[in-house]
Coordinates of C-alpha atoms in Angstrom, one line a residue:
Chain A
X616 CA -37.8 40.5 -18.9
X617 CA -40.0 38.8 -21.4
X618 CA -38.1 40.5 -24.2
X619 CA -34.8 39.3 -22.9
X620 CA -36.1 35.8 -22.7
X621 CA -37.2 35.8 -26.2
X622 CA -33.8 36.7 -27.5
X623 CA -32.2 33.8 -25.7
X624 CA -31.8 30.5 -27.5
X625 CA -31.9 27.4 -25.5
X626 CA -29.5 24.7 -26.5
X627 CA -30.4 21.4 -24.9
X628 CA -29.1 17.9 -25.1
X629 CA -30.9 14.9 -23.8
X630 CA -28.8 11.9 -23.1
X631 CA -30.6 8.5 -23.1
X632 CA -29.6 4.9 -23.3
X633 CA -31.9 3.1 -25.6
X634 CA -35.7 3.4 -25.7
X635 CA -36.3 2.8 -22.0
X636 CA -39.6 4.0 -20.5
X637 CA -37.7 6.6 -18.5
X638 CA -36.0 8.0 -21.6
X639 CA -39.2 8.1 -23.6
X640 CA -40.9 9.9 -20.8
X641 CA -38.1 12.4 -20.5
X642 CA -38.2 13.2 -24.2
X643 CA -42.0 13.6 -24.1
X644 CA -41.7 15.9 -21.1
X645 CA -39.0 18.1 -22.4
X646 CA -40.7 18.5 -25.8
X647 CA -43.9 19.5 -24.0
X648 CA -42.3 22.0 -21.7
X649 CA -40.3 23.6 -24.5
X650 CA -43.3 24.0 -26.8
X651 CA -45.2 25.6 -23.9
X652 CA -42.5 27.9 -22.6
X653 CA -39.8 28.4 -25.1
X654 CA -41.8 29.1 -28.2
X655 CA -39.5 27.8 -30.8
X656 CA -36.4 29.4 -29.3
X657 CA -34.8 26.1 -28.5
X658 CA -33.0 23.2 -30.0
X659 CA -33.0 19.6 -28.5
X660 CA -30.4 17.1 -29.5
X661 CA -31.0 13.6 -28.4
X662 CA -28.0 11.5 -27.9
X663 CA -28.4 7.7 -27.5
X664 CA -25.3 6.6 -25.5
X665 CA -25.9 3.0 -26.5
X666 CA -25.0 4.1 -30.0
X667 CA -22.4 6.7 -29.1
X668 CA -20.9 5.7 -25.7
X669 CA -17.8 7.9 -26.3
X670 CA -20.0 11.0 -25.9
X671 CA -20.8 10.3 -22.2
X672 CA -17.4 11.4 -20.9
X673 CA -17.5 14.9 -22.5
X674 CA -20.6 16.1 -20.7
X675 CA -19.9 14.1 -17.6
X676 CA -22.9 12.0 -17.9
X677 CA -23.4 9.4 -15.1
X678 CA -27.2 9.2 -14.7
X679 CA -29.7 8.4 -17.4
X680 CA -31.7 10.2 -18.6
X681 CA -29.8 13.5 -18.3
X682 CA -30.9 16.8 -19.8
X683 CA -27.9 19.2 -20.3
X684 CA -28.5 22.8 -20.7
X685 CA -25.5 23.8 -22.9
X686 CA -26.8 27.3 -23.4
X687 CA -27.5 29.7 -21.8
X688 CA -24.4 29.2 -19.6
X689 CA -23.5 28.0 -17.1
X690 CA -24.1 24.4 -18.0
X691 CA -26.7 22.8 -15.9
X692 CA -27.8 19.2 -15.7
X693 CA -31.3 17.9 -14.9
X694 CA -31.3 14.2 -14.2
X695 CA -34.4 12.0 -14.2
X696 CA -37.5 11.6 -16.3
X697 CA -38.2 15.3 -16.0
X698 CA -41.6 14.6 -14.5
X699 CA -41.5 17.7 -12.2
X700 CA -42.2 20.6 -14.6
X701 CA -41.4 23.3 -12.0
X702 CA -38.0 21.9 -11.3
X703 CA -37.2 21.5 -14.9
X704 CA -38.2 25.0 -15.7
X705 CA -36.1 26.3 -12.9
X706 CA -33.2 24.2 -14.1
X707 CA -33.5 25.6 -17.6
X708 CA -33.6 29.1 -16.3
X709 CA -37.0 29.6 -17.9
X710 CA -38.5 30.7 -14.6
X711 CA -36.3 33.7 -14.1
X712 CA -38.3 34.7 -11.0
X713 CA -37.3 31.6 -9.1
X714 CA -33.7 32.0 -10.2
X715 CA -33.6 35.6 -9.0
X716 CA -35.0 34.7 -5.6
X717 CA -32.4 31.9 -5.5
X718 CA -29.6 34.3 -6.4
X719 CA -30.7 36.9 -3.8
X720 CA -30.9 34.1 -1.3
X721 CA -27.3 33.1 -2.1
X722 CA -26.2 36.7 -1.8
X723 CA -27.8 36.9 1.7
X724 CA -26.0 33.7 2.7
X725 CA -22.6 34.8 1.4
X726 CA -22.8 38.3 3.0
Chain B
X623 CA -3.9 -36.3 -0.8
X624 CA -4.4 -33.5 -3.2
X625 CA -6.0 -31.2 -0.8
X626 CA -3.0 -28.9 -1.1
X627 CA -3.1 -28.8 -4.8
X628 CA -6.8 -28.1 -5.0
X629 CA -7.0 -24.5 -6.2
X630 CA -10.2 -22.9 -5.1
X631 CA -10.5 -20.5 -8.0
X632 CA -8.3 -18.5 -10.3
X633 CA -6.7 -15.4 -8.9
X634 CA -5.3 -12.2 -10.2
X635 CA -1.9 -11.4 -8.9
X636 CA -1.7 -7.9 -7.5
X637 CA 2.0 -7.4 -8.3
X638 CA 2.3 -5.7 -5.0
X639 CA 5.2 -7.3 -3.1
X640 CA 4.0 -9.2 -0.2
X641 CA 0.3 -8.9 -0.8
X642 CA 0.2 -11.9 -3.2
X643 CA 1.8 -14.0 -0.5
X644 CA -0.8 -13.0 2.1
X645 CA -3.7 -13.6 -0.3
X646 CA -2.0 -16.8 -1.6
X647 CA -1.8 -15.6 -5.2
X648 CA -3.7 -12.4 -5.4
X649 CA -7.3 -11.1 -5.5
X650 CA -10.2 -13.2 -6.8
X651 CA -10.2 -13.1 -10.5
X652 CA -13.2 -11.4 -12.1
X653 CA -14.7 -10.3 -8.8
X654 CA -15.0 -7.0 -6.9
X655 CA -12.6 -6.4 -4.1
X656 CA -13.3 -3.7 -1.5
X657 CA -10.4 -1.7 -0.1
X658 CA -11.4 0.4 2.8
X659 CA -9.6 2.6 5.2
X660 CA -9.6 6.1 6.6
X661 CA -8.4 9.1 4.6
X662 CA -4.7 9.1 3.7
X663 CA -4.1 5.4 4.3
X664 CA -3.1 4.6 0.8
X665 CA -6.2 3.2 -0.8
X666 CA -5.9 5.1 -4.1
X667 CA -2.2 4.2 -4.3
X668 CA -2.8 0.5 -3.7
X669 CA -5.5 0.5 -6.4
X670 CA -3.3 2.4 -8.8
X671 CA -0.4 0.1 -8.2
X672 CA -2.7 -2.9 -8.8
X673 CA -3.6 -1.4 -12.2
X674 CA -0.1 -0.3 -13.2
X675 CA 1.5 -3.7 -12.2
X676 CA -1.3 -5.4 -14.0
X677 CA -0.2 -3.7 -17.2
X678 CA 3.6 -3.8 -16.8
X679 CA 3.9 -7.2 -15.2
X680 CA 0.9 -9.3 -16.4
X681 CA -0.1 -7.5 -19.6
X682 CA -3.6 -6.8 -18.3
X683 CA -4.9 -3.4 -19.4
X684 CA -6.8 -1.5 -16.8
X685 CA -9.4 1.2 -16.3
X686 CA -9.3 3.7 -13.5
X687 CA -12.6 5.4 -12.8
X688 CA -12.0 8.3 -10.4
X689 CA -14.8 9.9 -8.6
X690 CA -12.5 12.2 -6.7
X691 CA -9.2 13.2 -8.4
X692 CA -8.8 14.4 -11.9
X693 CA -6.7 12.3 -14.4
X694 CA -4.0 15.0 -14.3
X695 CA -3.8 15.0 -10.5
X696 CA -3.7 11.2 -10.4
X697 CA -0.9 11.1 -12.9
X698 CA 1.1 13.6 -11.0
X699 CA 0.6 11.9 -7.6
X700 CA 2.0 8.6 -8.8
X701 CA 4.8 10.0 -11.0
X702 CA 7.2 10.0 -8.0
X703 CA 6.6 6.3 -7.7
X704 CA 7.8 5.8 -11.3
X705 CA 4.4 5.2 -12.7
X706 CA 4.1 7.0 -16.0
X707 CA 0.4 7.0 -16.5
X708 CA 0.5 9.2 -19.7
X709 CA 2.8 6.7 -21.4
X710 CA 0.5 3.8 -20.5
X711 CA -2.4 5.8 -21.8
X712 CA -0.8 6.4 -25.1
X713 CA 0.0 2.8 -25.3
X714 CA -3.7 2.1 -24.9
X715 CA -3.1 0.0 -21.8
X716 CA -4.7 2.3 -19.4
X717 CA -7.8 4.6 -19.4
X718 CA -8.6 7.1 -16.7
X719 CA -12.1 8.4 -16.6
X720 CA -12.8 11.1 -14.1
X721 CA -16.4 11.2 -13.1
X722 CA -17.0 14.7 -11.8
X723 CA -20.2 15.4 -10.0
X724 CA -21.1 18.9 -9.2
X725 CA -24.1 19.0 -7.0
X726 CA -24.6 22.7 -7.6
X727 CA -25.2 22.2 -11.3
X728 CA -27.4 19.2 -11.0
X729 CA -31.2 19.2 -10.6
X730 CA -33.0 15.9 -9.9
X731 CA -36.5 15.3 -11.1
X732 CA -38.2 12.0 -11.6
X733 CA -36.7 8.6 -12.0
X734 CA -33.3 7.9 -13.3
X735 CA -30.6 5.3 -13.1
X736 CA -26.8 5.2 -13.3
X737 CA -26.7 3.8 -16.8
X738 CA -24.3 6.6 -17.8
X739 CA -21.6 5.1 -15.5
X740 CA -22.2 1.6 -16.9
X741 CA -21.9 2.9 -20.4
X742 CA -18.7 4.9 -19.7
X743 CA -17.2 1.9 -17.9
X744 CA -18.2 -0.5 -20.6
X745 CA -16.8 1.8 -23.3
X746 CA -13.5 2.2 -21.5
X747 CA -13.2 -1.5 -20.8
X748 CA -13.9 -2.6 -24.3
X749 CA -11.8 0.1 -26.0
X750 CA -8.6 -1.3 -24.4
X751 CA -9.6 -4.8 -23.5
X752 CA -9.3 -4.1 -19.8
X753 CA -9.1 -6.9 -17.3
X754 CA -8.7 -4.8 -14.2
X755 CA -10.9 -1.9 -13.1
X756 CA -10.7 0.5 -10.2
X757 CA -13.5 2.6 -8.8
X758 CA -12.1 5.3 -6.6
X759 CA -14.2 6.2 -4.6
X760 CA -17.7 5.3 -5.7
X761 CA -19.2 6.6 -2.4
X762 CA -18.7 10.1 -3.7
X763 CA -21.9 9.5 -5.6
X764 CA -23.8 9.8 -2.4
X765 CA -22.5 13.3 -1.9
X766 CA -23.6 14.2 -5.4
X767 CA -27.1 12.8 -5.5
X768 CA -29.9 12.7 -3.0
X769 CA -31.6 9.4 -3.7
X770 CA -29.7 7.0 -1.5
X771 CA -32.0 4.0 -2.1
X772 CA -31.6 4.3 -5.8
X773 CA -27.9 4.7 -5.5
X774 CA -27.5 1.6 -3.4
X775 CA -29.6 -0.5 -5.8
X776 CA -27.6 0.9 -8.8
X777 CA -24.2 0.3 -7.1
X778 CA -25.2 -3.3 -6.3
X779 CA -26.3 -3.7 -9.9
X780 CA -22.9 -2.2 -11.0
X781 CA -20.9 -4.7 -9.0
X782 CA -23.0 -7.6 -10.4
X783 CA -22.5 -6.2 -13.9
X784 CA -18.7 -5.9 -13.4
X785 CA -18.7 -9.5 -12.2
X786 CA -20.5 -10.6 -15.3
X787 CA -18.0 -8.6 -17.4
X788 CA -15.3 -10.8 -15.9
X789 CA -13.1 -7.9 -14.8
X790 CA -11.3 -7.8 -11.5
X791 CA -12.4 -4.7 -9.8
X792 CA -11.0 -2.8 -6.8
X793 CA -13.6 -0.6 -5.1
X794 CA -12.2 1.9 -2.6
X795 CA -14.3 3.1 0.3
X796 CA -13.8 5.5 3.1
X797 CA -13.9 4.0 6.6
X798 CA -17.2 4.7 8.4
X799 CA -17.9 5.2 12.0
X800 CA -19.4 1.9 12.8
X801 CA -19.0 0.0 9.6
X802 CA -16.1 -0.6 7.2
X803 CA -17.3 2.0 4.8
X804 CA -19.5 5.0 5.2
X805 CA -22.3 3.6 3.0
X806 CA -21.9 0.0 4.0
X807 CA -20.5 -1.1 0.6
X808 CA -19.2 -4.2 2.3
X809 CA -22.7 -5.6 2.1
X810 CA -22.4 -5.7 -1.7
X811 CA -18.9 -6.9 -2.0
X812 CA -18.9 -10.3 -0.5
X813 CA -15.8 -11.8 -2.0
X814 CA -12.8 -10.0 -0.7
X815 CA -12.5 -7.1 1.7
X816 CA -9.1 -5.5 2.6
X817 CA -8.8 -3.0 5.4
X818 CA -6.0 -0.4 5.5
X819 CA -5.0 1.3 8.6
X820 CA -2.8 4.2 9.6
X821 CA -1.9 4.3 13.2
X822 CA 0.3 6.3 15.4
X823 CA 1.5 4.5 18.6
X824 CA 4.0 6.3 20.8
X825 CA 4.5 8.9 18.1
X826 CA 5.6 6.3 15.6
X827 CA 3.4 5.9 12.6
X828 CA 2.7 2.5 11.1
X829 CA 0.6 1.5 8.2
X830 CA -1.1 -1.8 8.4
X831 CA -3.2 -4.0 6.1
X832 CA -5.6 -6.8 7.0
X833 CA -7.6 -9.1 4.9
X834 CA -11.0 -8.9 6.6
X835 CA -12.6 -11.4 4.3
X836 CA -11.7 -13.6 1.4
X837 CA -14.5 -15.9 0.4
X838 CA -13.4 -19.3 -0.8
X839 CA -9.7 -18.8 -0.1
X840 CA -7.4 -19.2 2.7
X841 CA -5.4 -16.1 3.6
X842 CA -3.2 -14.6 6.2
X843 CA -5.4 -13.2 9.0
X844 CA -3.0 -11.0 10.8
X845 CA -2.4 -7.3 10.5
X846 CA 0.5 -6.8 8.1
X847 CA 2.6 -3.7 8.2
X848 CA 3.1 -2.0 4.9
X849 CA 5.4 0.7 3.6
X850 CA 4.9 3.4 1.0
X851 CA 8.2 4.5 -0.5
X852 CA 9.6 5.5 -3.8
X853 CA 8.6 2.1 -5.3
X854 CA 5.0 2.2 -4.1
X855 CA 3.5 -0.1 -1.6
X856 CA 5.2 -3.2 -0.2
X857 CA 3.5 -5.4 2.3
X858 CA 5.4 -7.6 4.6
X859 CA 3.9 -11.1 5.1
X860 CA 5.9 -11.4 8.2
X861 CA 4.1 -14.1 10.1
X862 CA 3.4 -16.5 7.2
X863 CA 6.8 -18.0 7.6
X864 CA 7.3 -21.6 8.7
X865 CA 10.0 -23.6 10.3
X866 CA 11.0 -25.4 7.1
X867 CA 14.2 -23.7 6.0
X868 CA 17.2 -25.6 4.8
X869 CA 20.3 -25.6 6.9
X870 CA 23.5 -25.7 5.0
X871 CA 26.3 -27.7 6.5
X872 CA 29.4 -25.7 5.5
X873 CA 31.4 -23.7 7.9
X874 CA 32.3 -20.0 7.7
X875 CA 34.8 -18.0 9.6
X876 CA 33.9 -15.5 12.2
X877 CA 36.8 -13.3 11.0
X878 CA 39.0 -14.2 13.8
X879 CA 40.9 -17.5 13.4
X880 CA 41.5 -17.8 17.1
X881 CA 37.8 -17.5 17.7
X882 CA 37.0 -20.0 15.0
X883 CA 39.2 -22.5 16.8
X884 CA 37.0 -22.3 19.9
X885 CA 34.4 -24.1 17.9
X886 CA 35.1 -27.7 17.2
X887 CA 34.0 -27.3 13.6
X888 CA 36.5 -24.5 13.1
X889 CA 33.9 -21.8 12.6
X890 CA 30.2 -21.4 12.5
X891 CA 27.6 -22.8 10.2
X892 CA 26.6 -20.8 7.2
X893 CA 23.2 -19.3 7.5
X894 CA 23.3 -19.4 11.3
X895 CA 22.6 -16.6 13.6
X896 CA 25.0 -15.3 16.2
X897 CA 24.3 -13.2 19.2
X898 CA 27.0 -11.2 20.9
X899 CA 26.1 -9.8 24.3
X900 CA 28.0 -7.6 26.6
X901 CA 27.9 -4.4 28.6
X902 CA 29.0 -1.0 27.1
X903 CA 32.6 -0.9 25.8
X904 CA 33.2 -4.7 25.6
X905 CA 34.1 -4.5 21.9
X906 CA 30.9 -6.0 20.5
X907 CA 31.1 -3.8 17.5
X908 CA 34.7 -4.8 16.8
X909 CA 33.7 -8.4 16.8
X910 CA 30.9 -7.5 14.4
X911 CA 33.3 -5.6 12.1
X912 CA 35.7 -8.7 12.0
X913 CA 32.7 -10.8 11.0
X914 CA 31.8 -8.3 8.3
X915 CA 35.4 -8.3 7.0
X916 CA 35.5 -12.1 6.8
X917 CA 32.3 -12.1 4.7
X918 CA 33.8 -9.4 2.4
X919 CA 37.0 -11.4 2.0
X920 CA 34.8 -14.3 0.7
X921 CA 33.3 -11.7 -1.7
X922 CA 30.0 -12.1 0.0
X923 CA 28.0 -8.9 0.4
X924 CA 27.4 -7.6 3.9
X925 CA 24.5 -5.5 5.0
X926 CA 25.3 -3.6 8.3
X927 CA 22.5 -2.0 10.2
X928 CA 24.0 0.6 12.5
X929 CA 21.6 2.0 15.1
X930 CA 24.2 4.0 17.0
X931 CA 26.9 5.2 14.6
X932 CA 26.9 6.8 11.2
X933 CA 28.6 4.9 8.4
X934 CA 31.5 7.3 8.4
X935 CA 32.0 7.2 12.1
X936 CA 31.9 3.4 12.1
X937 CA 34.4 3.2 9.3
X938 CA 36.7 5.8 11.0
X939 CA 36.6 4.0 14.3
X940 CA 37.3 0.6 12.9
X941 CA 40.2 2.0 10.8
X942 CA 42.0 2.9 14.0
X943 CA 42.2 -0.8 14.9
X944 CA 43.2 -1.8 11.4
X945 CA 39.8 -2.9 10.1
X946 CA 39.3 -1.1 6.7
X947 CA 35.6 -1.0 6.2
X948 CA 35.8 2.0 3.9
X949 CA 37.4 0.1 1.1
X950 CA 34.7 -2.6 1.3
X951 CA 32.1 0.1 1.2
X952 CA 33.7 1.4 -1.9
X953 CA 33.9 -2.0 -3.4
X954 CA 30.2 -2.3 -2.8
X955 CA 30.7 -5.4 -0.7
X956 CA 29.5 -3.6 2.4
X957 CA 26.5 -1.5 2.8
X958 CA 26.1 0.3 6.1
X959 CA 22.5 1.5 6.8
X960 CA 22.4 3.8 9.7
X961 CA 19.2 5.1 11.2
X962 CA 17.8 6.0 14.5
X963 CA 15.7 3.3 16.1
X964 CA 13.0 5.8 17.0
X965 CA 12.8 7.0 13.4
X966 CA 10.1 4.5 12.6
X967 CA 8.2 1.6 14.2
X968 CA 9.7 -1.9 14.6
X969 CA 7.8 -3.2 11.7
X970 CA 9.1 -0.5 9.5
X971 CA 12.7 -1.3 10.4
X972 CA 11.9 -4.9 9.5
X973 CA 10.4 -3.8 6.2
X974 CA 13.4 -1.7 5.4
X975 CA 15.6 -4.6 6.2
X976 CA 13.6 -6.9 4.0
X977 CA 13.6 -4.4 1.1
X978 CA 17.4 -3.9 1.4
X979 CA 17.8 -7.7 1.5
X980 CA 16.0 -8.1 -1.8
X981 CA 17.8 -5.1 -3.4
X982 CA 21.3 -5.7 -2.1
X983 CA 21.2 -9.5 -1.8
X984 CA 23.6 -9.7 1.1
X985 CA 25.0 -13.0 2.4
X986 CA 25.6 -11.5 5.8
X987 CA 23.5 -9.2 7.9
X988 CA 24.7 -7.5 11.0
X989 CA 22.5 -5.6 13.3
X990 CA 24.4 -3.4 15.8
X991 CA 22.9 -3.3 18.3
X992 CA 19.6 -5.1 18.2
X993 CA 18.9 -3.9 21.7
X994 CA 18.3 -0.4 20.4
X995 CA 15.1 -1.7 18.8
X996 CA 13.8 -2.8 22.1
X997 CA 13.3 0.8 23.2
X998 CA 10.6 1.3 20.6
X999 CA 8.1 -1.4 21.4
X1000 CA 6.6 -3.6 24.0
X1001 CA 8.5 -6.8 24.7
X1002 CA 6.0 -9.1 23.1
X1003 CA 6.1 -7.0 19.9
X1004 CA 9.9 -7.1 19.9
X1005 CA 10.0 -10.8 20.4
X1006 CA 7.5 -11.3 17.5
X1007 CA 9.5 -9.1 15.3
X1008 CA 12.8 -10.8 16.1
X1009 CA 11.3 -14.2 15.4
X1010 CA 10.2 -12.9 12.0
X1011 CA 13.6 -11.3 11.4
X1012 CA 15.4 -14.5 12.2
X1013 CA 13.1 -16.5 10.0
X1014 CA 13.5 -14.1 7.1
X1015 CA 17.3 -14.4 7.4
X1016 CA 17.2 -18.2 7.8
X1017 CA 15.1 -18.6 4.7
X1018 CA 17.5 -16.6 2.7
X1019 CA 20.4 -18.5 4.3
X1020 CA 22.0 -15.3 5.4
X1021 CA 24.6 -15.3 8.1
X1022 CA 23.3 -13.1 10.8
X1023 CA 25.1 -11.4 13.6
X1024 CA 23.4 -9.3 16.3
X1025 CA 25.0 -7.4 19.1
X1026 CA 23.1 -6.7 22.2
X1027 CA 23.9 -4.3 25.0
X1028 CA 23.3 -5.7 28.4
X1029 CA 23.0 -3.7 31.5
X1030 CA 25.8 -3.8 34.0
X1031 CA 23.8 -4.8 37.0
X1032 CA 21.3 -7.1 35.4
X1033 CA 21.9 -10.7 34.9
X1034 CA 21.4 -12.0 31.4
X1035 CA 18.3 -13.9 32.2
X1036 CA 16.1 -10.8 32.9
X1037 CA 17.3 -8.8 30.0
X1038 CA 14.6 -8.3 27.4
X1039 CA 16.7 -8.7 24.3
X1040 CA 18.8 -11.5 25.5
X1041 CA 15.6 -13.2 26.6
X1042 CA 14.1 -12.7 23.1
X1043 CA 17.1 -13.5 21.0
X1044 CA 19.1 -16.0 22.9
X1045 CA 16.7 -18.9 22.4
X1046 CA 16.5 -18.1 18.7
X1047 CA 20.2 -17.5 18.0
X1048 CA 22.3 -20.5 17.1
X1049 CA 25.4 -19.1 18.6
X1050 CA 25.8 -16.9 21.6
X1051 CA 29.0 -15.2 22.6
X1052 CA 29.2 -13.1 25.7
X1053 CA 32.0 -10.5 26.1
X1054 CA 33.0 -9.0 29.4
X1055 CA 35.1 -6.4 31.0
X1056 CA 36.5 -7.1 34.4
X1057 CA 38.6 -5.2 36.8
X1058 CA 41.5 -7.3 38.0
X1059 CA 44.1 -5.6 40.2
X1060 CA 43.5 -2.2 38.6
X1061 CA 43.7 -3.6 35.1
X1062 CA 40.9 -4.1 32.7
X1063 CA 40.6 -7.6 31.5
X1064 CA 38.6 -8.4 28.4
X1065 CA 37.2 -11.9 28.1
X1066 CA 35.0 -13.8 25.8
X1067 CA 32.8 -16.8 26.5
X1068 CA 30.9 -19.0 24.1
X1069 CA 27.6 -19.6 25.8
X1070 CA 26.2 -21.8 23.2
X1071 CA 26.8 -23.1 19.7
X1072 CA 24.0 -25.2 18.1
X1073 CA 25.2 -28.3 16.4
X1074 CA 28.8 -28.2 17.4
X1075 CA 31.1 -28.4 20.4
X1076 CA 32.9 -25.4 21.8
X1077 CA 35.4 -24.4 24.4
X1078 CA 33.8 -23.7 27.8
X1079 CA 36.4 -21.5 29.3
X1080 CA 36.8 -17.8 29.2
X1081 CA 39.1 -16.5 26.6
X1082 CA 41.0 -13.3 27.4
X1083 CA 41.8 -10.9 24.6
X1084 CA 43.2 -7.5 24.0
X1085 CA 42.5 -4.9 21.3
X1086 CA 45.5 -4.0 19.2
X1087 CA 45.9 -1.7 16.2
X1088 CA 45.2 -4.8 14.2
X1089 CA 42.0 -5.7 15.8
X1090 CA 41.3 -8.3 18.4
X1091 CA 44.0 -10.6 19.6
X1092 CA 43.5 -13.5 21.9
X1093 CA 46.0 -14.0 24.8
X1094 CA 45.5 -17.6 25.5
X1095 CA 46.2 -19.4 22.2
X1096 CA 44.6 -22.7 21.8

């Protein structure tokens, strides 16, 4: 499992609108989590929508700040200042355990 | 003195026929307008028509932000109404932004705001210089996100921001159980609220529109029926009419010289309304056909509403007594509109009539028989409708002729139609069949003729292969 995680490359995009406290906090948070859990296997692109408003439509951004996990697929969005580490890690699919339990839960529900 | 001229504030015409009359010029310019109603009542269509008409009629570009349907679906849905959204988009007059929120792919953690929507809207508005904006339906956000308090605050901020931006914005909202909208958006939109309604009464569906609130402006307060057809929405401002129409003084023929002579003026006034009452088989329709022909002979268009016969049947039957309606239909002087009275509600019939009047521009309108309409509504509704109908015709100075079937055993006074129409009609002719020594004797009596004298005795007539012929010549 750990091996598989290492081979993955996380491609993240953080959408902000100017240097607001929420945006700065989100950027700090994601940098911290990535350093701790992804060990260099990631890239973060920060997009300031005040400078590039036309980019908001493509990733269906409505809330600010929004972290988009472009890869691994499927695309997921985490909105907010990312202050809850657990939820961010689940959203990023870093905590595989949680995701697996979630998946099995879903299987139970659908069957 | 200049109370009437005082204009409260600038308005943005909607371009939706009838709605601008009710709102006395349109929606409040640069402000948010809430359009609410239950599912399928025409909110999105009204909003889209507002945008498209803004572009085509008033050269005001528009932004449509959809929280429900995709741009492709929207374009397809309104294509049948003749709105070519793709063309408007390439002309840079229209922008559609579909905000898709998938709750399953969204995780929320910590504080956020809806700046993304602001930025998208701002970008869309500035890129085409939009003056009109539609948000359809912003309440979908509540299904996509869990923080209701934040959403409310942000939506309030969005409306304020749009106001500051100076764009006229339509916000649509689904009807809630105890409030106008599910999320109580009406609290934030304080300027103008429009309620759409779709009702089925006695198995007949009617769409209605009501201005719930319009701050700083007078507006019609009634419920107005509206129609969705191949041209989009049209609202009928039926009760906003006043008794201030002009009354022309010239005289027209009824189509029968002998009948004209019964009036001292030698005919009836142009723009007057005439009621023909009688029991079954008293040749009311024949009198109506003569009237239609006289209008055609003056090269004035006739709109004939037939509630009992198809156009073909009417033309065939009249041909047997020498009245050639078919050639007038071909010459486009006569338009016969046949429909079953129960096909749609009273108001819808009236709307159709109004629409045909604007399209066909008739000088004469015949409704045969008007009593058929009575079967589809309560008597107060019918009376209200007839008043509006008469007013509409009067304002357009259209010669009107209504036939009305009366029951054999009832006297005129307690018959619903006669009761409703007779006081409104300018001329009233009653036709009768009587048995006299084993023969059927047809007779005609002028009951009233406003503004002119008339013969007071019964005129006997027969029906020949050249139409009606009077026996007692005067």
